[in-house]
Coordinates of C-alpha atoms and ligand atoms in Angstrom, one line a residue:
M1 CA 0.0 0.0 0.0
S2 CA 1.4 3.4 -0.9
R3 CA 1.9 5.9 1.9
R4 CA -0.4 8.8 2.3
K5 CA 1.4 12.1 1.5
V6 CA 0.7 14.7 4.2
S7 CA 1.7 18.3 5.1
I8 CA 1.2 20.3 8.3
L9 CA 0.6 24.0 8.4
G10 CA 1.4 25.1 12.0
A11 CA 3.5 22.0 12.7
T12 CA 5.2 23.5 15.8
G13 CA 1.9 24.2 17.7
S14 CA -0.2 22.1 19.9
I15 CA -2.3 20.5 17.1
G16 CA 0.8 20.3 14.8
Q17 CA 2.8 18.4 17.4
S18 CA -0.1 16.0 18.2
T19 CA -0.3 15.3 14.4
I20 CA 3.4 14.7 14.3
D21 CA 3.1 12.3 17.2
L22 CA 0.6 10.2 15.2
L23 CA 2.7 10.3 12.1
T24 CA 5.8 9.3 14.0
A25 CA 3.9 6.2 15.3
A26 CA 2.9 5.1 11.8
P27 CA 5.8 5.8 9.4
E28 CA 4.6 2.9 7.2
R29 CA 1.3 4.8 6.5
F30 CA 2.4 8.4 6.0
E31 CA 5.0 10.3 4.1
V32 CA 5.6 13.9 5.2
I33 CA 5.9 16.4 2.4
A34 CA 5.9 19.9 4.1
L35 CA 5.9 21.4 7.5
T36 CA 5.5 25.1 8.4
A37 CA 5.8 27.4 11.5
A38 CA 5.6 31.1 12.3
S39 CA 9.1 31.5 13.9
N40 CA 10.0 28.4 15.9
V41 CA 12.9 27.4 13.6
V42 CA 14.5 25.0 16.1
Q43 CA 11.4 22.8 16.4
L44 CA 10.5 23.0 12.7
A45 CA 14.0 22.0 11.6
A46 CA 14.3 19.1 14.1
D47 CA 10.9 17.7 13.0
A48 CA 11.6 18.2 9.3
K49 CA 14.8 16.2 9.6
R50 CA 13.4 13.5 11.8
L51 CA 10.3 13.0 9.6
G52 CA 12.3 13.3 6.3
A53 CA 10.1 16.1 5.1
R54 CA 10.9 17.6 1.6
F55 CA 10.0 21.2 2.5
A56 CA 10.0 23.4 5.6
A57 CA 8.8 27.0 5.6
V58 CA 8.6 29.8 8.2
A59 CA 6.2 32.7 8.0
D60 CA 8.7 35.2 9.2
E61 CA 11.0 35.9 6.2
R62 CA 13.8 37.3 8.4
L63 CA 14.3 33.8 9.8
L64 CA 15.0 32.1 6.4
P65 CA 18.8 32.3 6.9
E66 CA 18.5 30.6 10.3
L67 CA 16.2 27.9 8.9
R68 CA 18.6 27.3 5.9
E69 CA 21.5 26.9 8.4
A70 CA 19.5 24.5 10.6
L71 CA 18.7 22.3 7.6
A72 CA 22.0 22.6 5.7
G73 CA 23.0 19.2 4.3
S74 CA 19.7 17.5 5.3
G75 CA 18.2 17.7 1.8
V76 CA 15.1 19.5 3.2
E77 CA 14.2 22.5 1.0
T78 CA 13.4 25.7 2.7
G79 CA 11.2 28.7 2.2
A80 CA 9.8 31.8 4.0
G81 CA 6.8 34.2 3.9
L82 CA 3.2 33.8 2.9
E83 CA 4.0 32.4 -0.6
A84 CA 6.1 29.7 0.9
L85 CA 3.3 28.7 3.3
A86 CA 0.9 28.6 0.3
E87 CA 3.4 26.5 -1.6
A88 CA 3.5 24.1 1.4
A89 CA -0.3 24.0 1.4
A90 CA -0.7 23.4 -2.4
G91 CA 2.3 21.1 -2.9
E92 CA 2.4 17.3 -3.4
A93 CA 0.6 16.2 -0.2
E94 CA -3.0 14.9 -0.7
W95 CA -3.8 15.5 3.0
V96 CA -3.1 18.9 4.7
M97 CA -3.5 19.7 8.4
A98 CA -4.5 23.4 8.7
A99 CA -3.3 24.1 12.3
I100 CA -2.1 27.7 12.1
V101 CA -3.7 29.8 14.8
G102 CA -5.9 32.7 13.8
C103 CA -6.8 34.4 10.5
A104 CA -3.1 34.2 9.6
G105 CA -3.9 30.7 8.4
L106 CA -6.6 31.9 5.9
E107 CA -4.5 32.3 2.7
P108 CA -2.5 29.0 3.2
V109 CA -5.8 27.1 3.8
M110 CA -7.3 28.6 0.7
A111 CA -4.3 27.5 -1.3
A112 CA -4.8 23.9 -0.1
I113 CA -8.5 24.1 -0.9
A114 CA -7.9 25.6 -4.4
A115 CA -5.5 22.7 -5.0
G116 CA -8.3 20.2 -4.2
K117 CA -6.7 18.7 -1.1
T118 CA -8.2 16.9 1.8
V119 CA -8.0 19.6 4.4
A120 CA -8.1 18.6 8.1
L121 CA -9.3 21.9 9.5
A122 CA -8.3 22.9 13.0
N123 CA -7.9 26.6 12.1
K124 CA -11.4 27.6 12.9
E125 CA -10.7 31.3 12.7
A126 CA -10.1 31.0 8.9
L127 CA -13.5 29.4 8.4
V128 CA -15.3 31.9 10.7
T129 CA -13.7 34.7 8.8
A130 CA -14.3 33.5 5.2
G131 CA -17.0 30.8 5.7
A132 CA -19.0 31.0 2.5
L133 CA -16.0 31.8 0.3
M134 CA -14.1 28.8 1.7
T135 CA -16.9 26.3 1.4
D136 CA -17.7 27.6 -2.2
A137 CA -14.1 27.2 -3.1
A138 CA -14.1 23.6 -1.8
R139 CA -17.1 22.8 -3.9
R140 CA -15.5 24.2 -7.0
S141 CA -12.1 22.5 -6.5
G142 CA -13.4 19.2 -5.1
A143 CA -11.5 19.7 -1.9
T144 CA -12.7 17.9 1.2
I145 CA -12.8 19.7 4.5
L146 CA -12.6 17.3 7.5
P147 CA -13.3 18.9 10.9
V148 CA -10.5 18.5 13.5
D149 CA -12.2 20.5 16.3
S150 CA -13.3 17.7 18.7
E151 CA -16.9 19.0 18.6
H152 CA -17.2 19.2 14.9
N153 CA -15.4 16.0 14.4
A154 CA -17.9 14.4 16.8
I155 CA -20.8 15.8 14.8
F156 CA -19.2 14.7 11.5
Q157 CA -19.0 11.1 13.0
C158 CA -22.6 11.2 14.3
L159 CA -23.9 12.4 11.0
A160 CA -22.3 9.4 9.3
G161 CA -23.4 10.5 5.8
Q162 CA -27.1 11.1 6.9
D163 CA -29.0 13.7 5.0
I164 CA -28.8 17.0 7.0
E165 CA -32.5 17.5 6.4
R166 CA -33.2 14.7 8.9
V167 CA -31.3 16.6 11.6
S168 CA -33.3 18.7 13.9
R169 CA -30.4 20.1 16.1
L170 CA -26.7 20.0 16.5
I171 CA -25.6 20.3 20.1
L172 CA -22.1 21.5 20.7
T173 CA -20.7 20.6 24.1
A174 CA -18.5 23.0 26.0
S175 CA -16.4 22.3 29.1
G176 CA -17.2 25.7 30.5
G177 CA -13.4 26.4 30.7
P178 CA -11.5 27.4 33.9
F179 CA -14.0 30.0 35.0
R180 CA -17.2 27.9 34.8
T181 CA -17.9 28.3 38.5
R182 CA -16.2 31.8 39.0
S183 CA -18.2 34.9 39.8
A184 CA -18.3 37.8 37.2
E185 CA -16.2 39.9 39.6
E186 CA -13.5 37.2 39.9
M187 CA -13.5 36.7 36.1
A188 CA -13.2 40.4 35.3
R189 CA -9.8 40.5 37.0
A190 CA -8.5 37.1 36.1
S191 CA -4.8 36.8 35.1
P192 CA -3.6 35.3 31.8
A193 CA -2.1 32.4 33.8
E194 CA -5.5 31.6 35.3
A195 CA -7.2 31.9 31.9
V196 CA -4.9 29.5 30.1
A197 CA -5.2 26.8 32.8
H198 CA -7.8 24.7 31.1
P199 CA -9.3 22.0 33.3
N200 CA -9.5 19.2 30.6
W201 CA -7.4 20.1 27.5
S202 CA -3.8 21.1 26.9
M203 CA -3.9 23.7 24.0
G204 CA -2.2 26.8 22.6
A205 CA -2.6 30.1 24.6
K206 CA -5.1 31.7 22.2
I207 CA -7.7 28.9 22.1
S208 CA -7.2 28.5 25.9
V209 CA -8.3 32.1 26.5
D210 CA -11.1 31.7 24.0
S211 CA -12.3 28.7 26.1
A212 CA -12.2 30.8 29.2
T213 CA -14.4 33.6 27.6
M214 CA -16.4 30.9 25.8
M215 CA -15.6 32.8 22.5
N216 CA -14.2 29.4 21.5
K217 CA -17.7 28.0 21.6
G218 CA -19.0 31.1 19.8
L219 CA -16.4 30.6 17.0
E220 CA -17.5 26.9 16.9
L221 CA -21.1 27.8 16.5
I222 CA -20.2 29.8 13.3
E223 CA -17.8 27.0 12.3
A224 CA -20.7 24.4 12.6
H225 CA -23.0 26.6 10.5
Y226 CA -20.5 26.7 7.6
L227 CA -19.3 23.1 7.9
F228 CA -22.7 21.5 8.1
G229 CA -25.0 24.0 6.5
I230 CA -27.3 24.4 9.5
P231 CA -28.8 27.7 10.6
S232 CA -28.0 29.3 14.0
E233 CA -31.4 28.5 15.5
R234 CA -30.7 24.7 15.1
I235 CA -27.4 24.8 16.8
D236 CA -27.3 24.7 20.6
V237 CA -24.5 24.9 23.2
L238 CA -24.6 22.7 26.3
V239 CA -22.0 22.9 29.1
H240 CA -20.6 19.5 29.9
P241 CA -17.7 19.9 32.4
Q242 CA -16.2 16.4 32.0
S243 CA -15.4 16.9 28.2
I244 CA -16.3 13.2 27.5
V245 CA -19.3 13.7 25.2
H246 CA -17.7 15.8 22.4
S247 CA -21.0 16.8 20.8
L248 CA -24.4 15.4 19.7
V249 CA -26.8 15.3 16.8
E250 CA -30.5 15.2 17.3
Y251 CA -32.5 13.7 14.5
A252 CA -36.1 14.4 13.4
D253 CA -37.4 11.3 15.1
G254 CA -36.1 12.3 18.5
S255 CA -32.9 10.1 18.5
M256 CA -29.8 11.7 19.7
L257 CA -26.4 10.4 18.7
A258 CA -23.3 11.4 20.7
Q259 CA -19.6 10.8 20.2
L260 CA -17.5 10.1 23.3
G261 CA -13.8 9.9 23.8
P262 CA -10.9 10.9 25.9
S263 CA -9.9 14.6 26.0
D264 CA -7.0 14.1 23.6
M265 CA -6.8 15.8 20.3
R266 CA -5.0 12.9 18.8
V267 CA -8.3 11.1 18.6
P268 CA -10.1 13.5 16.2
I269 CA -6.8 14.1 14.3
A270 CA -6.4 10.4 13.8
H271 CA -9.9 10.2 12.5
T272 CA -9.1 12.8 9.8
L273 CA -5.7 11.2 9.0
A274 CA -7.2 7.8 8.3
W275 CA -10.6 8.9 7.0
P276 CA -12.6 7.2 5.5
E277 CA -10.8 4.4 7.3
R278 CA -9.7 4.1 11.0
M279 CA -6.2 3.9 12.4
E280 CA -4.7 2.5 15.7
T281 CA -3.7 5.1 18.3
K282 CA -1.9 4.7 21.6
V283 CA -4.3 7.2 23.2
V284 CA -5.3 6.2 26.7
R285 CA -8.8 4.8 26.5
L286 CA -11.8 6.4 28.1
D287 CA -12.8 4.6 31.3
L288 CA -16.5 5.3 31.9
V289 CA -16.5 3.5 35.2
A290 CA -13.7 5.8 36.5
A291 CA -15.5 8.8 35.0
G292 CA -18.6 7.8 36.9
R293 CA -21.0 10.5 35.7
L294 CA -21.8 12.9 32.9
D295 CA -23.1 16.4 33.9
F296 CA -24.8 18.9 31.6
E297 CA -25.9 22.5 32.3
A298 CA -27.0 25.5 30.3
P299 CA -24.4 28.1 29.6
D300 CA -24.7 31.4 31.6
P301 CA -25.1 34.2 29.0
G302 CA -24.5 36.9 31.7
R303 CA -20.9 35.7 32.6
F304 CA -20.1 34.6 29.1
P305 CA -21.2 37.4 26.7
A306 CA -18.9 36.1 23.9
L307 CA -21.4 33.4 23.2
R308 CA -24.2 35.9 22.6
L309 CA -21.9 38.1 20.4
A310 CA -20.9 35.2 18.2
R311 CA -24.5 34.1 17.7
Q312 CA -25.4 37.7 16.9
A313 CA -22.5 37.9 14.4
L314 CA -23.6 34.7 12.7
E315 CA -27.3 35.9 12.5
Q316 CA -26.3 39.4 11.3
G317 CA -24.0 37.9 8.5
G318 CA -22.2 40.2 6.2
A319 CA -18.8 41.2 7.6
A320 CA -19.8 40.5 11.2
P321 CA -18.2 37.0 11.7
A322 CA -14.9 38.3 10.3
V323 CA -15.1 41.4 12.5
L324 CA -15.9 39.3 15.5
N325 CA -12.9 37.1 14.9
A326 CA -10.4 39.9 14.2
A327 CA -11.5 42.0 17.2
N328 CA -11.2 38.9 19.4
E329 CA -7.7 38.0 18.1
I330 CA -6.4 41.5 19.0
A331 CA -8.2 41.6 22.3
V332 CA -6.9 38.2 23.4
A333 CA -3.4 39.1 22.4
A334 CA -3.7 42.3 24.4
F335 CA -5.0 40.3 27.4
L336 CA -2.1 37.8 27.1
E337 CA 0.3 40.8 27.2
N338 CA -1.4 42.1 30.3
T339 CA -2.6 45.3 28.5
I340 CA -6.3 44.8 29.1
H341 CA -8.4 42.9 31.6
F342 CA -10.1 39.6 30.9
G343 CA -13.5 41.3 31.1
D344 CA -12.5 43.8 28.4
I345 CA -12.1 41.1 25.7
A346 CA -15.9 40.9 25.0
R347 CA -16.3 44.6 25.3
F348 CA -13.8 45.3 22.5
V349 CA -15.5 42.6 20.3
E350 CA -18.9 44.2 21.0
Q351 CA -17.6 47.7 20.1
A352 CA -16.1 46.4 16.8
L353 CA -19.4 44.7 15.9
Q354 CA -21.3 47.9 16.5
T355 CA -19.0 50.1 14.5
M356 CA -18.1 47.9 11.6
N357 CA -21.4 47.1 10.0
E358 CA -20.4 46.2 6.4
P359 CA -21.6 43.9 3.6
A360 CA -19.9 40.5 3.3
P361 CA -16.5 40.6 1.6
A362 CA -16.8 39.1 -1.9
T363 CA -13.2 37.9 -2.3
I364 CA -10.4 36.6 -0.1
A365 CA -8.5 39.8 -0.8
E366 CA -11.5 41.8 0.6
V367 CA -11.6 39.5 3.7
V368 CA -7.9 40.1 4.3
N369 CA -8.5 43.8 4.0
L370 CA -11.5 43.8 6.4
D371 CA -9.5 41.7 8.9
R372 CA -6.6 44.2 8.7
R373 CA -8.9 47.2 9.1
T374 CA -10.7 45.7 12.1
R375 CA -7.4 44.8 13.8
D376 CA -6.0 48.3 13.2
R377 CA -9.2 49.9 14.7
V378 CA -9.2 47.6 17.8
R379 CA -5.4 48.1 18.3
V380 CA -6.1 51.9 18.5
Q381 CA -8.8 51.3 21.1
V382 CA -6.6 49.0 23.1
A383 CA -3.8 51.6 23.0
G384 CA -6.3 54.1 24.4
I385 CA -6.9 51.9 27.4
A386 CA -3.2 51.3 27.9
A387 CA -2.3 55.0 27.7
Ligands
NAP1 N1 -4.9 23.0 20.6 C1 -6.0 22.4 20.6 O1 -6.3 21.4 21.3 C2 -7.1 22.8 19.5 C3 -8.3 22.1 19.5 C4 -9.2 22.5 18.5 C5 -8.9 23.5 17.6 N2 -7.7 24.1 17.7 C6 -7.4 25.1 16.7 O2 -6.2 24.8 16.0 C7 -5.5 26.0 15.7 C8 -4.1 25.8 16.2 O3 -4.2 25.8 17.7 P1 -3.0 25.4 18.6 O4 -3.6 25.4 20.0 O5 -2.3 24.3 18.0 O6 -2.1 26.8 18.5 P2 -0.6 27.0 18.9 O7 -0.1 25.9 19.8 O8 -0.5 28.4 19.3 O9 0.2 26.8 17.5 C9 0.0 27.6 16.4 C10 0.8 27.2 15.2 O10 0.6 28.2 14.2 C11 1.9 28.8 13.8 N3 1.6 30.3 13.6 C12 1.3 31.2 14.5 N4 1.1 32.4 14.0 C13 1.4 32.2 12.7 C14 1.4 33.1 11.5 N5 1.2 34.4 11.7 N6 1.7 32.6 10.3 C15 2.0 31.3 10.2 N7 2.0 30.4 11.2 C16 1.7 30.9 12.4 C17 2.7 28.6 15.1 O11 4.1 28.7 14.7 P3 5.3 29.0 15.9 O12 5.3 27.8 16.8 O13 6.5 29.2 15.1 O14 4.8 30.2 16.6 C18 2.3 27.2 15.4 O15 2.9 26.2 14.6 C19 -6.3 27.1 16.2 O16 -7.1 27.7 15.2 C20 -7.2 26.5 17.3 O17 -8.4 27.2 17.5 C21 -6.8 23.8 18.6

């Protein structure tokens, strides 16, 4: 059997490294073509050599000499900048993991889609920002988008090829994050260290903060709409603190199908790597007796306004989802740099949604332009607070 050719965008991050872990355990099944990073040359070069990749690229062009030096004599070709990332995405691999964090991943993902790849999509911000353009491009090129987010991967598995018309509701589960039981006053002053300390999942800093505000679930609501073609009113969010049930599908006849598994991203990643087959993983199995119970509760819209803002952006349409995402990225970065308080994140997002009421961008260039303008505007407001 020939090996499946794979590439990873965002190879040095949390999802990228989990993917590499699976590839390392099954060298007979996979051949690594390209790996990319933003600036972590050391990790990128080490993985490219170890996995025998053909191409390694960094986003930061100033780091190309360093990457070249680290890979000298290895036979791995090198590149830098957005074009090199797009080259990695559209190259020889048939399966591409999209695991860059934020809208920075949009253009590389679009390059993979335009080239008709099977795209394992972790980079939810790209889909939130350019949902209709991305799904249209996939239809045109024949690309397949497989969801990596554990919730959407769960829904994809529960749908199992069923007609979406038979589905009455999608139910996204949410752990509730580190502040599920904290008061609004405690949350307003929470530190970055407290916000990234997720109770169940080990993830990159940005998505960890998004989990704490529940903007992550808001982005996932928009993601689910674009991935599965279901309107906002048929997508619910349910807090499930144990993160064992990863999401559910309710059918027209009242049946509910759920997917369960350990809180380990290697499970959904492996599902997309082997799809439409299955592969062995060494992931520690879920022990339901040890888990003992499964709890569910409604999310609290008062303490987690991000959820309301994301639903509002989805229902408003036009530029709103892209504005929501860009404002959130800048606000989260400012919070992680200790420039604004935790409670300010949703406020900046709400302000951006109120002031940037525009029609939907018609091209990816327009999306990139809108994203940049929103970032610039929110940065100015953040600087106003910091001054
Ligand atoms: N972590 C999870 O468990 C999880 C679960 C579900 C969905 N996701 C989604 O998966 C994506 C990745 O999350 P993560 O937690 O793996 O993030 P992460 O640990 O922060 O890793 C991000 C990756 O993207 C690269 N990167 C950052 N900025 C970039 C830029 N401007 N241009 C090109 N590459 C850039 C980073 O390179 P450097 O290392 O060089 O900075 C790194 O390889 C996010 O969209 C997140 O929402 C993550």
